[in-house]
XYZ file of C-alpha atoms in Angstrom:
270
model
C 121.592 159.262 -104.592
C 124.953 161.037 -103.289
C 125.270 164.534 -101.751
C 126.807 166.170 -99.346
C 125.255 166.394 -95.905
C 123.928 169.750 -94.444
C 125.215 170.347 -91.081
C 125.781 174.114 -88.950
C 128.361 174.083 -86.834
C 127.063 177.210 -84.900
C 129.188 177.840 -82.083
C 131.619 179.136 -84.706
C 129.111 179.440 -87.961
C 127.245 182.443 -87.838
C 128.402 185.847 -88.689
C 127.362 188.775 -85.970
C 125.455 190.487 -89.501
C 123.655 187.290 -90.255
C 122.609 186.854 -86.434
C 120.224 189.291 -86.044
C 118.376 188.703 -89.508
C 118.038 185.103 -89.017
C 117.123 185.336 -85.385
C 114.163 187.751 -86.804
C 112.912 184.642 -89.010
C 110.839 181.940 -87.731
C 110.550 178.365 -88.348
C 107.883 175.593 -86.837
C 109.613 171.949 -86.480
C 109.877 169.084 -84.806
C 113.501 168.622 -83.443
C 115.264 165.381 -82.030
C 118.954 166.290 -80.067
C 121.173 163.365 -79.641
C 124.072 163.542 -77.596
C 127.555 163.327 -79.238
C 129.289 161.713 -76.369
C 128.003 161.535 -72.482
C 124.046 161.889 -72.121
C 123.590 165.393 -71.930
C 120.538 166.612 -69.222
C 118.981 170.012 -67.923
C 118.712 171.379 -71.242
C 115.791 173.587 -72.465
C 115.262 176.129 -75.490
C 113.900 178.703 -73.289
C 116.321 180.562 -70.503
C 113.379 181.394 -68.215
C 112.678 177.399 -68.197
C 114.661 176.269 -65.162
C 113.429 172.662 -64.811
C 115.452 171.772 -67.680
C 113.573 169.003 -69.094
C 115.250 167.844 -72.317
C 117.986 164.661 -72.796
C 120.353 164.515 -75.492
C 120.535 160.724 -75.192
C 124.325 159.176 -76.025
C 123.943 158.609 -79.730
C 120.546 157.984 -79.025
C 117.038 159.377 -79.850
C 114.832 160.539 -76.794
C 111.068 162.576 -77.141
C 110.967 164.787 -79.566
C 110.424 168.631 -79.135
C 108.099 170.901 -80.795
C 110.090 174.078 -81.731
C 108.491 177.096 -82.966
C 110.620 179.830 -82.880
C 113.842 181.793 -84.223
C 115.394 180.419 -87.252
C 118.350 180.698 -84.386
C 117.704 178.055 -81.754
C 119.145 178.888 -78.530
C 120.121 175.760 -76.603
C 120.183 176.602 -72.553
C 121.448 174.434 -70.032
C 120.539 174.568 -65.892
C 121.953 171.319 -63.936
C 121.549 168.000 -65.348
C 117.857 167.883 -64.582
C 117.229 166.654 -60.986
C 120.541 163.586 -61.154
C 124.204 163.978 -61.367
C 126.003 163.282 -64.701
C 129.719 163.105 -64.198
C 130.349 164.438 -67.977
C 133.491 163.280 -69.548
C 135.125 164.422 -72.978
C 137.371 162.001 -74.379
C 140.573 163.037 -76.886
C 138.815 160.936 -79.449
C 135.360 163.248 -78.815
C 137.304 166.190 -79.592
C 139.095 164.896 -82.711
C 135.714 165.622 -84.274
C 135.891 169.171 -83.506
C 138.653 169.392 -86.395
C 137.372 167.302 -89.155
C 136.439 169.374 -91.823
C 132.835 168.976 -92.252
C 131.316 170.102 -95.641
C 128.679 172.840 -94.944
C 126.584 173.522 -97.905
C 124.015 176.312 -97.751
C 120.728 175.415 -99.044
C 118.658 178.034 -100.726
C 117.892 180.624 -97.993
C 119.929 179.373 -95.565
C 121.790 182.523 -95.167
C 125.435 183.368 -94.177
C 127.539 180.503 -92.120
C 130.702 182.374 -91.750
C 132.363 181.085 -88.778
C 132.466 183.640 -85.355
C 132.799 182.209 -82.233
C 132.111 185.821 -80.334
C 128.244 185.274 -81.512
C 127.937 182.775 -78.133
C 130.406 184.095 -75.904
C 128.861 187.750 -76.282
C 125.197 186.587 -75.074
C 126.667 183.438 -72.731
C 127.774 187.511 -70.960
C 124.395 187.968 -70.419
C 123.027 184.801 -70.104
C 125.242 182.214 -68.665
C 123.130 178.700 -69.165
C 123.474 179.323 -72.730
C 125.492 176.668 -74.252
C 124.627 176.375 -78.430
C 123.350 178.273 -80.821
C 122.436 176.111 -83.835
C 121.167 177.636 -87.271
C 118.157 175.874 -88.005
C 117.402 175.234 -92.026
C 114.589 177.436 -93.013
C 112.297 174.772 -94.622
C 112.249 171.601 -92.788
C 109.745 169.735 -90.240
C 112.022 167.530 -88.452
C 115.954 167.721 -87.632
C 118.006 166.023 -85.618
C 120.845 168.323 -83.819
C 123.811 166.486 -82.736
C 125.457 168.448 -79.580
C 129.328 167.658 -79.065
C 131.203 168.438 -76.176
C 132.888 171.876 -76.690
C 134.867 174.664 -74.766
C 133.887 175.749 -71.278
C 130.762 173.533 -70.907
C 129.443 174.644 -73.979
C 128.209 172.480 -77.046
C 128.978 172.672 -80.987
C 125.406 172.039 -82.590
C 125.527 169.723 -86.107
C 121.934 169.643 -87.492
C 121.344 166.860 -89.822
C 117.927 167.610 -91.984
C 115.310 165.015 -91.553
C 112.296 166.093 -93.637
C 111.040 163.751 -95.044
C 111.636 164.838 -98.727
C 115.571 164.434 -97.591
C 114.777 161.392 -95.247
C 111.935 159.411 -96.965
C 110.864 156.056 -95.042
C 111.816 152.392 -96.160
C 115.237 153.785 -97.294
C 118.844 154.067 -95.624
C 120.981 157.215 -95.005
C 124.293 157.005 -94.318
C 126.596 159.927 -92.794
C 130.521 159.615 -92.280
C 131.353 161.721 -89.813
C 134.495 159.973 -89.817
C 138.055 161.560 -89.984
C 138.339 159.236 -92.931
C 137.056 158.445 -96.373
C 134.960 155.511 -96.676
C 133.938 152.992 -98.965
C 130.334 150.969 -98.544
C 129.226 147.890 -100.335
C 125.396 147.706 -100.204
C 123.354 145.382 -101.134
C 119.605 145.877 -102.745
C 121.137 147.258 -105.917
C 123.011 150.326 -104.528
C 126.522 149.103 -105.248
C 129.615 150.337 -103.993
C 130.043 154.315 -102.637
C 133.085 156.208 -101.636
C 132.528 158.735 -99.171
C 134.598 161.290 -97.923
C 134.580 162.882 -94.653
C 131.154 164.805 -94.731
C 129.289 162.874 -97.225
C 126.094 161.380 -96.905
C 124.222 158.609 -99.142
C 120.869 157.409 -99.236
C 119.982 154.195 -100.298
C 117.188 151.355 -100.884
C 116.178 148.912 -98.865
C 113.973 146.899 -100.975
C 113.420 143.470 -98.576
C 113.727 145.764 -95.608
C 117.209 145.463 -94.706
C 120.298 146.825 -96.074
C 123.361 144.762 -96.263
C 126.842 146.629 -95.916
C 130.485 146.264 -96.239
C 132.984 148.792 -94.741
C 136.000 149.764 -95.145
C 138.144 152.968 -94.675
C 141.368 154.799 -95.878
C 144.409 155.455 -93.008
C 147.372 156.497 -94.849
C 146.883 155.477 -98.116
C 145.574 151.973 -97.432
C 142.616 150.500 -97.242
C 141.398 148.636 -94.329
C 137.890 146.332 -94.207
C 136.426 146.903 -90.805
C 132.809 144.925 -91.188
C 130.553 143.448 -92.557
C 127.098 143.698 -90.891
C 123.125 144.433 -91.458
C 120.576 147.097 -90.608
C 116.774 147.046 -90.426
C 115.223 149.559 -92.400
C 111.417 149.487 -91.576
C 109.067 150.648 -94.497
C 107.301 152.753 -91.873
C 110.420 154.505 -90.178
C 113.401 157.083 -90.904
C 116.449 155.149 -90.480
C 119.976 156.785 -91.035
C 123.326 155.354 -89.562
C 126.160 157.407 -88.617
C 129.668 156.019 -89.155
C 132.145 158.096 -86.615
C 135.932 158.183 -84.611
C 135.030 158.262 -81.114
C 136.096 155.670 -77.828
C 132.904 157.016 -75.412
C 132.354 154.443 -73.352
C 128.899 153.926 -75.137
C 130.698 151.659 -77.676
C 133.087 149.640 -75.216
C 131.931 146.372 -74.494
C 132.005 145.029 -71.079
C 135.440 143.945 -70.720
C 136.238 147.500 -72.200
C 136.723 146.258 -75.668
C 135.935 148.331 -78.801
C 133.979 146.886 -81.965
C 136.347 148.159 -84.166
C 138.853 151.356 -85.161
C 135.532 153.247 -86.470
C 132.170 153.003 -84.427
C 128.977 153.371 -86.431
C 125.520 154.512 -84.582
C 121.887 153.481 -86.160
C 118.846 155.840 -85.299
C 115.205 154.633 -86.196
C 111.724 156.653 -85.905
C 108.316 156.438 -87.196
C 106.973 159.838 -88.571
C 104.304 161.555 -86.161
């Protein structure tokens, strides 16, 4: 099963005409906020919440947040949740912003025309607002990846994790790197070629998936790694392939594990 990943970058992805309409729509779901880069503290979904209790961990799940409100999710940031956290943005972290991610409109998902002015205008009245995220209309669970953007704001990329999209006991792979990749899987899935922004769902009949990862650069293919991912039958499991030199991926001696990086996110449904 292969499809385009439903991603929404709302720092510049909602036209002014549709912003009001979508803001009037309401949704109810669980949201996992994950940082694309250093950990982000002091986040909240309400401007009045000065405690900022939501934490976006670096490439890892933290506590999910129950959300019931407008489809245009407004994410605020007030301080660092009581801790001093230095925010560093590397050139590789910035590079993902230019990756041509495939944005696919699902039914009733509205208009995703780019207008960064939408966030800038709202920040004039409330500078704690750091991101706008368009949520899918009919999802029970989503992951929001927050990537560093200009002037202390964040781009929010949405991954629809509704059980109909991400069933337990299977592995979903996202290619969020700027390169075309090829992955050979065990379990009868065979080989999949994935452009930037593609996603693929593969079976894990023995509770694990062995894979071989290669990437294309300058017309040449390079094999990066052979590895194995455990996939529990009662968990949603997904793997993200990306390109970053963030310290999260560095060993104690400062060495990187490869040209591309991989992140595995797993959780039990509640």
